[in-house]
Coordinates of C-alpha atoms and ligand atoms in Angstrom, one line a residue:
M1473 CA -15.7 -103.1 -112.3
L1474 CA -13.0 -100.5 -112.5
V1475 CA -13.2 -99.8 -116.4
N1476 CA -15.2 -101.6 -118.9
R1477 CA -14.2 -101.0 -122.2
L1478 CA -17.3 -101.1 -124.5
I1479 CA -18.7 -98.2 -122.4
Q1480 CA -16.2 -96.2 -122.6
S1481 CA -16.4 -96.3 -126.6
V1482 CA -20.0 -95.5 -125.8
L1483 CA -20.1 -92.8 -122.9
L1484 CA -17.2 -91.0 -125.0
A1485 CA -19.5 -89.9 -127.6
T1486 CA -22.1 -87.9 -125.0
P1487 CA -20.6 -84.3 -125.1
I1488 CA -19.8 -84.5 -121.1
L1489 CA -15.9 -84.0 -121.3
C1490 CA -14.4 -80.7 -122.7
S1491 CA -11.6 -82.5 -124.6
D1492 CA -10.3 -86.3 -124.2
G1493 CA -10.9 -87.2 -120.8
F1494 CA -8.0 -87.9 -119.5
Y1495 CA -4.2 -85.7 -119.4
K1496 CA -1.1 -86.8 -119.0
L1497 CA 1.8 -84.9 -116.8
D1498 CA 4.8 -86.1 -117.3
F1499 CA 7.8 -85.8 -114.5
D1500 CA 11.3 -85.9 -113.5
V1501 CA 12.4 -88.0 -110.5
R1502 CA 14.9 -86.6 -108.4
K1503 CA 15.9 -87.7 -104.8
G1504 CA 17.5 -85.6 -101.8
F1505 CA 16.6 -84.7 -98.7
N1506 CA 14.9 -81.1 -99.0
L1507 CA 13.1 -79.3 -101.4
T1508 CA 15.9 -76.6 -102.3
E1509 CA 18.9 -79.6 -102.8
V1510 CA 17.0 -81.8 -105.2
V1511 CA 16.2 -79.1 -107.1
D1512 CA 19.5 -77.0 -107.0
D1513 CA 21.1 -80.6 -108.3
F1514 CA 18.8 -80.8 -110.8
F1515 CA 19.2 -77.5 -112.4
K1516 CA 22.6 -77.1 -112.2
G1517 CA 23.1 -79.8 -115.1
I1518 CA 25.6 -81.4 -112.3
G1519 CA 24.1 -84.9 -114.0
D1520 CA 22.0 -86.3 -111.9
A1521 CA 21.0 -85.9 -108.4
I1522 CA 22.0 -87.0 -105.2
G1523 CA 20.6 -90.8 -104.5
D1524 CA 20.5 -91.4 -108.1
T1525 CA 23.6 -93.4 -109.2
L1526 CA 26.1 -95.2 -107.2
E1527 CA 28.7 -92.5 -107.7
D1528 CA 26.6 -90.1 -105.5
V1529 CA 25.1 -92.6 -102.6
G1530 CA 29.2 -93.7 -103.3
D1531 CA 29.9 -89.7 -101.9
L1532 CA 28.2 -90.2 -99.2
L1533 CA 29.4 -93.2 -97.7
G1534 CA 32.9 -91.4 -98.3
K1535 CA 32.2 -88.7 -96.5
R1536 CA 30.8 -91.3 -94.0
E1537 CA 34.2 -92.6 -93.9
N1538 CA 35.8 -89.3 -92.8
G1539 CA 33.6 -88.6 -90.5
S1540 CA 31.3 -86.0 -91.7
Q1541 CA 28.0 -84.9 -93.7
Q1542 CA 26.3 -88.3 -91.8
V1543 CA 22.9 -88.0 -93.4
P1544 CA 20.9 -91.5 -93.0
L1545 CA 19.8 -91.8 -96.1
T1546 CA 16.7 -93.2 -95.1
N1547 CA 15.5 -89.9 -94.8
E1548 CA 15.8 -89.4 -98.6
R1549 CA 13.1 -88.3 -100.6
A1550 CA 11.4 -88.1 -103.8
F1551 CA 10.8 -85.4 -105.9
Y1552 CA 8.5 -85.2 -109.1
I1553 CA 9.1 -82.1 -110.9
T1554 CA 6.9 -80.7 -113.4
T1555 CA 6.2 -77.5 -115.2
L1556 CA 2.8 -75.5 -115.0
K1557 CA 2.0 -72.1 -116.8
I1558 CA 0.0 -69.8 -114.9
G1559 CA -2.0 -66.3 -115.3
S1560 CA -2.7 -64.5 -118.1
D1561 CA 0.9 -63.9 -118.9
A1562 CA 1.3 -68.0 -118.5
S1563 CA 4.5 -67.2 -116.8
D1564 CA 6.2 -71.2 -116.6
V1565 CA 6.9 -72.2 -113.2
R1566 CA 8.2 -76.1 -112.1
V1567 CA 6.8 -77.2 -109.1
L1568 CA 7.2 -80.5 -107.4
L1569 CA 3.9 -82.8 -108.0
D1570 CA 2.8 -84.6 -104.3
T1571 CA 0.7 -87.2 -103.4
G1572 CA 1.1 -86.9 -100.1
S1573 CA -0.1 -82.9 -99.7
A1574 CA -3.1 -80.8 -100.9
D1575 CA -2.4 -78.2 -101.9
L1576 CA -1.0 -75.9 -105.1
W1577 CA 1.6 -73.0 -104.2
V1578 CA 3.9 -71.0 -106.3
M1579 CA 6.6 -68.7 -105.4
S1580 CA 6.0 -65.2 -105.4
S1581 CA 8.8 -62.7 -107.3
K1582 CA 7.9 -60.8 -104.1
N1583 CA 9.4 -63.4 -101.6
S1584 CA 12.1 -61.9 -99.4
Y1585 CA 14.0 -64.8 -99.6
C1586 CA 15.0 -64.2 -103.1
T1587 CA 18.2 -61.8 -104.3
E1588 CA 16.4 -59.7 -106.0
N1589 CA 14.4 -58.7 -102.6
G1590 CA 16.9 -58.5 -100.7
G1591 CA 17.6 -62.5 -99.6
S1592 CA 20.4 -64.9 -100.6
M1593 CA 18.2 -67.2 -102.8
N1594 CA 18.3 -67.5 -106.3
C1595 CA 15.2 -67.8 -107.3
D1596 CA 14.8 -67.5 -111.0
Q1597 CA 16.1 -71.1 -112.3
Y1598 CA 13.1 -72.8 -111.6
G1599 CA 10.4 -69.7 -112.8
T1600 CA 8.5 -67.4 -110.3
Y1601 CA 4.9 -66.1 -110.3
N1602 CA 4.3 -62.4 -110.5
E1603 CA 0.5 -62.0 -109.7
D1604 CA 0.4 -58.2 -110.8
N1605 CA 1.4 -59.3 -113.8
S1606 CA -1.7 -61.7 -114.5
T1607 CA -5.0 -60.0 -115.0
T1608 CA -7.0 -63.0 -114.7
F1609 CA -5.6 -63.3 -110.8
S1610 CA -8.3 -62.6 -107.9
K1611 CA -6.9 -62.9 -104.5
N1612 CA -8.5 -64.3 -101.2
D1613 CA -6.8 -62.2 -98.4
T1614 CA -7.0 -65.4 -96.4
E1615 CA -3.3 -66.7 -95.3
F1616 CA -1.7 -69.7 -96.2
S1617 CA 0.8 -71.3 -94.5
I1618 CA 2.8 -74.6 -94.8
Q1619 CA 5.4 -76.2 -93.1
Y1620 CA 6.8 -79.9 -94.5
L1621 CA 8.7 -82.9 -92.6
D1622 CA 12.2 -81.2 -94.0
Q1623 CA 11.6 -78.0 -92.2
T1624 CA 10.9 -76.0 -95.7
F1625 CA 8.1 -73.7 -95.4
A1626 CA 6.2 -71.5 -97.1
K1627 CA 4.1 -68.4 -96.3
G1628 CA 1.5 -66.1 -98.4
T1629 CA -2.1 -65.8 -99.4
W1630 CA -4.8 -67.6 -101.3
G1631 CA -6.6 -66.8 -104.6
Q1632 CA -7.5 -67.7 -107.9
D1633 CA -6.2 -67.8 -111.3
T1634 CA -5.7 -69.3 -114.8
I1635 CA -3.8 -72.9 -114.3
E1636 CA -2.5 -74.2 -117.5
L1637 CA -1.1 -78.2 -117.0
T1638 CA -1.3 -79.4 -120.2
S1639 CA -1.9 -77.3 -123.7
S1640 CA -5.3 -79.1 -123.6
L1641 CA -6.1 -78.5 -119.8
I1642 CA -6.4 -74.8 -119.1
L1643 CA -8.3 -74.5 -115.8
K1644 CA -10.2 -70.9 -114.8
E1645 CA -9.7 -69.9 -111.3
G1646 CA -8.1 -72.5 -110.4
N1647 CA -6.9 -72.7 -106.4
L1648 CA -3.3 -71.9 -105.4
A1649 CA -1.5 -70.3 -103.1
V1650 CA 1.1 -67.8 -103.8
A1651 CA 3.8 -67.4 -101.5
D1652 CA 5.8 -64.3 -100.6
E1653 CA 7.8 -66.0 -97.9
T1654 CA 9.5 -69.3 -98.7
D1655 CA 12.8 -70.5 -98.2
S1656 CA 12.1 -73.4 -101.2
N1657 CA 13.3 -72.0 -104.6
V1658 CA 10.5 -74.5 -105.9
G1659 CA 6.9 -74.4 -105.2
V1660 CA 4.7 -77.5 -104.6
F1661 CA 1.8 -79.3 -106.1
G1662 CA -0.1 -81.2 -103.8
I1663 CA -2.7 -83.5 -105.5
G1664 CA -4.0 -85.4 -102.6
Y1665 CA -6.9 -86.3 -100.3
K1666 CA -9.0 -82.6 -99.3
S1667 CA -8.3 -83.6 -95.8
L1668 CA -4.9 -83.0 -96.4
E1669 CA -5.0 -79.4 -97.1
S1670 CA -3.3 -76.7 -95.5
A1671 CA -6.3 -74.5 -95.4
Q1672 CA -8.9 -74.4 -92.1
D1673 CA -11.8 -74.7 -94.1
K1674 CA -11.2 -77.4 -97.0
Y1675 CA -11.6 -76.0 -100.4
D1676 CA -12.1 -77.8 -104.1
N1677 CA -8.5 -78.3 -104.8
I1678 CA -7.2 -78.9 -108.6
P1679 CA -8.3 -82.6 -109.2
I1680 CA -11.3 -81.7 -107.7
Q1681 CA -11.6 -78.8 -109.9
M1682 CA -10.5 -80.5 -113.0
K1683 CA -13.7 -82.6 -112.9
Q1684 CA -15.6 -79.6 -112.0
Q1685 CA -14.7 -78.0 -115.5
G1686 CA -15.6 -81.2 -117.3
F1687 CA -11.7 -82.0 -117.7
I1688 CA -12.0 -85.1 -116.3
E1689 CA -15.0 -87.3 -115.2
K1690 CA -13.9 -88.9 -111.7
I1691 CA -11.2 -87.5 -109.8
C1692 CA -8.5 -90.3 -110.0
Y1693 CA -4.7 -90.8 -111.6
S1694 CA -2.5 -93.2 -112.4
L1695 CA 1.1 -93.1 -111.4
Y1696 CA 3.8 -94.8 -113.9
L1697 CA 7.4 -94.3 -113.4
T1698 CA 10.5 -95.5 -115.4
P1699 CA 12.8 -97.8 -114.5
A1700 CA 15.5 -96.6 -111.5
E1701 CA 18.2 -95.2 -113.9
S1702 CA 16.0 -93.0 -116.3
E1703 CA 14.0 -91.7 -113.5
K1704 CA 11.3 -90.2 -115.1
G1705 CA 7.2 -90.8 -115.4
S1706 CA 3.8 -89.7 -115.8
I1707 CA 0.6 -89.0 -113.9
L1708 CA -2.6 -89.5 -115.9
F1709 CA -5.7 -87.5 -114.3
G1710 CA -9.0 -89.1 -115.1
G1711 CA -7.4 -92.0 -117.0
V1712 CA -5.9 -95.8 -116.9
D1713 CA -3.2 -96.7 -119.4
H1714 CA -3.5 -100.4 -120.4
A1715 CA -0.7 -100.5 -122.0
K1716 CA 1.7 -99.7 -119.0
Y1717 CA 0.6 -103.2 -116.6
T1718 CA 0.6 -106.9 -117.4
G1719 CA -1.7 -108.9 -115.8
E1720 CA -5.0 -107.6 -114.1
L1721 CA -5.5 -104.5 -112.4
V1722 CA -7.3 -105.2 -108.9
K1723 CA -9.1 -102.5 -106.5
F1724 CA -8.6 -102.0 -103.4
D1725 CA -10.7 -100.0 -100.8
I1726 CA -8.2 -97.3 -98.7
V1727 CA -7.8 -98.2 -95.6
P1728 CA -9.1 -94.8 -93.3
I1729 CA -7.2 -93.6 -90.7
N1730 CA -9.4 -92.5 -87.6
G1731 CA -12.0 -92.9 -90.0
V1732 CA -10.6 -90.3 -92.0
V1733 CA -9.1 -91.2 -95.9
R1734 CA -5.9 -89.1 -96.1
H1735 CA -3.6 -91.6 -97.2
F1736 CA -3.6 -94.0 -99.9
Q1737 CA -2.8 -97.7 -97.6
I1738 CA -4.1 -100.8 -98.5
P1739 CA -3.9 -104.3 -96.5
L1740 CA -0.4 -106.0 -97.1
N1741 CA -0.2 -109.5 -95.8
D1742 CA 3.0 -110.7 -96.4
L1743 CA 6.3 -110.6 -98.5
T1744 CA 7.4 -113.9 -100.1
V1745 CA 11.5 -113.8 -101.2
N1746 CA 12.6 -115.3 -104.3
L1747 CA 16.5 -116.2 -104.7
I1748 CA 17.9 -117.9 -107.5
T1749 CA 20.6 -119.5 -105.5
P1750 CA 19.6 -119.8 -102.3
V1751 CA 21.6 -118.7 -99.1
Q1752 CA 23.4 -120.8 -97.1
S1753 CA 25.1 -119.8 -94.5
A1754 CA 26.4 -116.3 -93.2
T1755 CA 27.7 -114.1 -95.8
T1756 CA 30.7 -112.7 -95.2
T1757 CA 30.5 -108.7 -96.5
A1758 CA 34.0 -107.3 -96.5
S1759 CA 34.2 -103.9 -95.4
T1760 CA 36.1 -100.6 -95.1
L1761 CA 33.1 -99.2 -93.7
V1762 CA 32.4 -97.9 -90.2
S1763 CA 29.7 -100.4 -89.6
S1764 CA 27.7 -101.6 -86.3
P1765 CA 26.9 -105.2 -85.8
S1766 CA 23.9 -106.1 -86.8
P1767 CA 20.6 -105.5 -83.1
H1768 CA 19.9 -108.6 -84.1
P1769 CA 22.4 -111.3 -84.6
T1770 CA 20.2 -114.2 -83.5
I1771 CA 18.1 -114.3 -86.1
A1772 CA 20.1 -116.2 -88.6
L1773 CA 20.9 -118.4 -86.1
I1774 CA 17.0 -118.9 -85.7
D1775 CA 16.4 -119.5 -88.9
D1776 CA 19.2 -122.2 -88.5
T1777 CA 17.6 -123.9 -85.9
I1778 CA 13.9 -124.1 -87.8
N1779 CA 15.8 -125.5 -91.0
Q1780 CA 17.0 -128.2 -89.0
L1781 CA 14.1 -128.9 -86.7
F1782 CA 11.9 -128.7 -89.5
G1783 CA 13.6 -130.5 -92.4
K1784 CA 13.7 -129.2 -96.2
N1785 CA 10.0 -129.4 -96.2
S1786 CA 9.5 -125.7 -94.4
K1787 CA 11.6 -124.3 -97.3
R1788 CA 8.5 -122.6 -98.9
D1789 CA 7.3 -121.4 -96.1
D1790 CA 10.7 -120.0 -95.3
N1791 CA 10.3 -117.9 -97.6
V1792 CA 7.2 -115.7 -96.5
I1793 CA 7.8 -113.1 -94.2
T1794 CA 4.2 -112.3 -92.4
L1795 CA 3.2 -108.7 -92.1
N1796 CA -0.8 -108.4 -92.1
T1797 CA -0.7 -104.9 -92.0
N1798 CA -1.4 -101.9 -94.1
G1799 CA 0.7 -100.6 -96.8
L1800 CA 0.7 -97.3 -97.5
F1801 CA 1.7 -95.8 -101.0
D1802 CA 3.8 -93.1 -101.1
S1803 CA 5.2 -91.5 -103.7
G1804 CA 7.4 -88.8 -101.8
T1805 CA 9.6 -91.6 -100.2
T1806 CA 12.8 -93.1 -101.8
L1807 CA 13.0 -95.9 -99.7
T1808 CA 10.5 -98.7 -98.4
Y1809 CA 9.8 -99.0 -94.6
L1810 CA 8.5 -102.2 -93.3
P1811 CA 8.4 -103.1 -89.2
Q1812 CA 11.5 -104.2 -87.7
A1813 CA 10.5 -107.5 -87.2
A1814 CA 10.1 -108.1 -90.9
V1815 CA 13.0 -106.2 -91.6
D1816 CA 15.1 -109.1 -89.5
S1817 CA 13.2 -111.5 -90.8
L1818 CA 14.2 -110.3 -94.9
I1819 CA 17.9 -109.8 -93.7
S1820 CA 18.0 -113.6 -92.4
K1821 CA 16.6 -114.8 -95.5
I1822 CA 18.6 -113.1 -98.2
A1823 CA 21.7 -111.6 -96.3
P1824 CA 22.4 -113.3 -93.3
G1825 CA 24.9 -111.8 -90.8
A1826 CA 24.7 -108.9 -92.8
S1827 CA 25.9 -105.6 -90.8
Y1828 CA 24.3 -102.5 -89.8
N1829 CA 25.4 -99.5 -90.8
S1830 CA 23.9 -97.3 -88.5
N1831 CA 25.1 -94.1 -90.7
L1832 CA 23.5 -95.1 -93.2
G1833 CA 20.7 -96.0 -91.1
G1834 CA 20.5 -99.2 -93.2
Y1835 CA 22.3 -103.0 -94.1
Q1836 CA 24.9 -103.5 -95.9
V1837 CA 24.3 -106.7 -98.2
P1838 CA 25.9 -108.4 -101.2
C1839 CA 25.7 -106.9 -103.9
S1840 CA 25.2 -109.9 -105.8
L1841 CA 21.5 -110.0 -104.4
R1842 CA 21.0 -107.5 -107.7
Q1843 CA 21.1 -110.9 -109.4
E1844 CA 18.5 -111.3 -112.5
G1845 CA 15.5 -113.6 -111.0
N1846 CA 16.0 -112.4 -107.4
S1847 CA 12.8 -110.9 -106.4
V1848 CA 10.2 -110.1 -103.1
S1849 CA 6.8 -110.5 -103.6
Y1850 CA 4.3 -108.2 -102.0
N1851 CA 0.7 -110.0 -101.2
F1852 CA -1.8 -107.5 -101.0
D1853 CA -4.9 -109.1 -98.9
N1854 CA -4.4 -112.5 -101.2
K1855 CA -6.2 -111.0 -104.0
K1856 CA -2.6 -109.6 -105.7
S1857 CA 0.7 -109.7 -106.1
I1858 CA 3.0 -107.1 -106.9
E1859 CA 6.8 -108.1 -107.6
V1860 CA 9.4 -106.6 -107.1
P1861 CA 13.1 -107.2 -108.5
L1862 CA 15.7 -107.4 -105.7
S1863 CA 18.2 -105.0 -108.0
D1864 CA 15.7 -102.2 -106.8
L1865 CA 15.9 -102.8 -103.3
V1866 CA 19.2 -103.6 -103.0
M1867 CA 21.2 -99.8 -104.2
I1868 CA 24.9 -100.1 -105.1
A1869 CA 25.9 -97.5 -102.5
G1870 CA 29.7 -97.3 -103.5
R1871 CA 33.0 -98.5 -103.5
D1872 CA 35.3 -99.6 -100.7
S1873 CA 39.2 -99.3 -100.7
M1874 CA 39.4 -102.6 -102.5
N1875 CA 37.5 -100.9 -105.5
Q1876 CA 34.7 -103.5 -104.6
Q1877 CA 31.1 -102.5 -105.1
Q1878 CA 29.1 -101.9 -101.5
C1879 CA 25.6 -102.5 -101.4
M1880 CA 22.6 -100.9 -99.1
L1881 CA 19.3 -102.9 -98.4
G1882 CA 16.7 -99.8 -99.3
V1883 CA 14.4 -101.2 -97.1
V1884 CA 14.7 -99.8 -93.4
A1885 CA 12.8 -100.2 -90.3
N1886 CA 10.0 -98.6 -88.9
D1887 CA 7.7 -99.8 -86.4
D1888 CA 5.0 -96.7 -86.7
H1889 CA 4.6 -96.9 -90.4
T1890 CA 4.4 -99.6 -93.2
I1891 CA 5.8 -97.3 -96.4
L1892 CA 6.0 -98.1 -99.8
G1893 CA 8.1 -96.1 -101.7
D1894 CA 9.7 -95.3 -105.2
N1895 CA 11.6 -98.8 -104.8
F1896 CA 8.3 -100.5 -104.7
L1897 CA 6.2 -98.3 -106.6
R1898 CA 8.3 -98.5 -110.0
S1899 CA 6.9 -102.1 -110.2
C1900 CA 3.6 -101.3 -109.6
Y1901 CA 0.8 -99.1 -111.6
T1902 CA -1.1 -97.8 -109.5
L1903 CA -4.4 -95.9 -109.9
F1904 CA -5.8 -93.6 -107.4
D1905 CA -9.7 -92.8 -107.1
L1906 CA -10.0 -89.9 -104.7
E1907 CA -14.0 -90.5 -104.9
D1908 CA -14.5 -94.0 -104.7
N1909 CA -11.6 -94.0 -102.6
T1910 CA -9.8 -97.4 -103.8
V1911 CA -6.4 -98.2 -105.1
S1912 CA -6.3 -100.4 -108.1
I1913 CA -2.5 -102.0 -109.0
A1914 CA -0.8 -104.0 -111.5
Q1915 CA 2.5 -105.7 -112.1
M1916 CA 4.1 -102.6 -114.0
K1917 CA 4.9 -102.7 -117.7
Y1918 CA 8.0 -99.9 -118.7
S1919 CA 6.6 -98.9 -122.2
D1920 CA 6.0 -96.3 -124.4
D1921 CA 2.8 -97.8 -125.8
E1922 CA -0.5 -95.4 -124.9
D1923 CA -3.6 -97.6 -124.5
I1924 CA -5.2 -95.0 -122.5
E1925 CA -8.9 -95.5 -121.3
V1926 CA -11.2 -92.9 -119.6
I1927 CA -12.1 -93.6 -115.8
H1928 CA -16.0 -92.7 -115.4
Ligands
NAG163 C1 18.7 -78.5 -97.6 O1 19.9 -79.3 -98.1 C2 21.0 -78.5 -98.2 C3 22.6 -80.1 -98.1 O2 22.1 -81.3 -97.3 C4 21.2 -78.1 -96.8 O3 23.1 -77.1 -96.9 C5 20.5 -76.6 -96.6 O4 20.7 -76.2 -95.5 C6 18.9 -77.8 -96.4 N1 17.9 -76.7 -96.6 C7 17.0 -76.8 -95.8 C8 15.9 -75.6 -95.6 O5 17.2 -77.4 -94.9
NAG164 C1 38.8 -89.2 -96.7 O1 40.0 -88.9 -96.3 C2 40.9 -89.9 -97.2 C3 42.0 -90.1 -96.7 O2 41.9 -90.9 -95.6 C4 40.9 -88.5 -98.1 O3 42.0 -89.1 -99.2 C5 40.0 -88.0 -99.0 O4 39.9 -87.0 -99.8 C6 38.5 -87.4 -97.9 N1 37.2 -87.5 -98.7 C7 37.0 -86.3 -98.2 C8 35.4 -86.4 -98.7 O5 37.2 -85.3 -97.0
NAG165 C1 6.1 -58.8 -115.3 O1 6.2 -57.8 -115.7 C2 7.4 -57.2 -115.7 C3 7.1 -55.5 -116.7 O2 6.2 -56.1 -117.6 C4 8.5 -57.9 -116.0 O3 9.9 -56.8 -116.3 C5 8.8 -59.4 -115.1 O4 10.1 -60.0 -115.7 C6 7.9 -60.2 -115.6 N1 7.3 -60.6 -114.2 C7 7.2 -62.3 -114.4 C8 7.6 -63.3 -112.8 O5 6.8 -62.5 -115.5
NAG166 C1 -9.5 -68.4 -99.7 O1 -9.5 -69.5 -100.5 C2 -8.6 -70.5 -99.4 C3 -8.4 -71.4 -100.5 O2 -9.2 -71.9 -101.6 C4 -9.6 -71.3 -98.5 O3 -9.6 -72.1 -98.0 C5 -10.3 -69.7 -97.6 O4 -11.6 -70.4 -97.1 C6 -10.8 -68.5 -98.9 N1 -11.1 -67.9 -97.9 C7 -12.4 -66.6 -97.9 C8 -12.6 -65.6 -97.4 O5 -13.1 -67.2 -99.0

């Protein structure tokens, strides 16, 4: 059993913990194609960052219409920005919270890419760290080097310093890297598995040190995201917040990759499409946007044939998309990635005949799909279903020349990995347990209430 309220109230009385046993770290969610771009947008205060709203994506569409700046939305990443205080002088450093990597690194004020040091990057906006100013810093002379998928890189030295995550969680001798050469103007706070650490000699990263220093009882954290519009969230280290979900929280063993537990993936059997208004025939999506035909135009036809052959009784099964794969929970991904066959099947069920926009890397679908009540249920190992409103999976992508809203499906094809990104995680309260190697999920409930319990 995951949690036991009765046991908790007894155990809390024992002097194991320094404090509450759980720590909530709030963050802002930003989207974009690389670290620099996202953070620039965020701190320039030009409103919501790229990808946040219809106008933003509309801009992208607009640029495509004129045949330039064709960055497929499918490469878009989600970034969780939070603030840490580091060193004896407690300098504020903003970092990107990342479950997909495992190192904490911050930018040194000596970074050669900064304008102060002869480079061209403004490094002051988000806070830099000057190790010389901190009497608690010690460096261990081992080189640090990391490169992210978006080509952003950071190089520097490993060391230790005092790290304040919240006013009541101040880690001593926290392991961190100080980058004196990086083209990212913001550091990264990776909280994933040790196996993801960039260092050759694996070390105890921050979540592990939290337990070692008695702040949490178990190396685990719960992820909460707010609705798409508000773009906020929190990570709760060491605990679970019962006020943030409905129904039961169900536990799954993480499926290892080549025997090693690295990513948070669990068995995903199938999807069920629930539409308030059944789709009758091919939808006409009037569009002035450049679009290429669907790569699989015959699917709708096949579906029609099946309907004719099996009649109305097949209706219920018709709504099911079989996957029998593992779904990888990735907070750093904005969209959802499914095998091509599953995407084709989804399209045939919600918008047969929808056109594929190769510039966007996705399907244009009717915005009416966003109507309340439409949803997709994700069935995990026949043990738990999570329902995601279609309004989260169908993104408003701007307006056409007739001022009609244009929408894009936030589910794209990838035969290598099934990735459940932000547009799924916003509906799924998730507890990641890095000690037991489990992921526990429940239907998200957006709420400011708290009912937090320590995990033992
Ligand atoms: C980040 O993205 C922006 C805008 O898309 C681009 O101008 C910049 O060169 C990119 N930076 C890196 C390091 O890729
Ligand atoms: C795209 O072209 C139209 C005219 O065809 C022009 O009005 C508009 O400003 C252009 N947009 C961009 C982003 O260049
Ligand atoms: C380090 O200390 C110097 C002098 O005390 C100060 O000017 C500078 O702003 C400090 N740097 C940081 C990153 O805190
Ligand atoms: C320095 O710290 C890093 C990260 O904690 C570790 O991988 C490395 O082995 C350490 N080097 C030495 C010489 O202790």
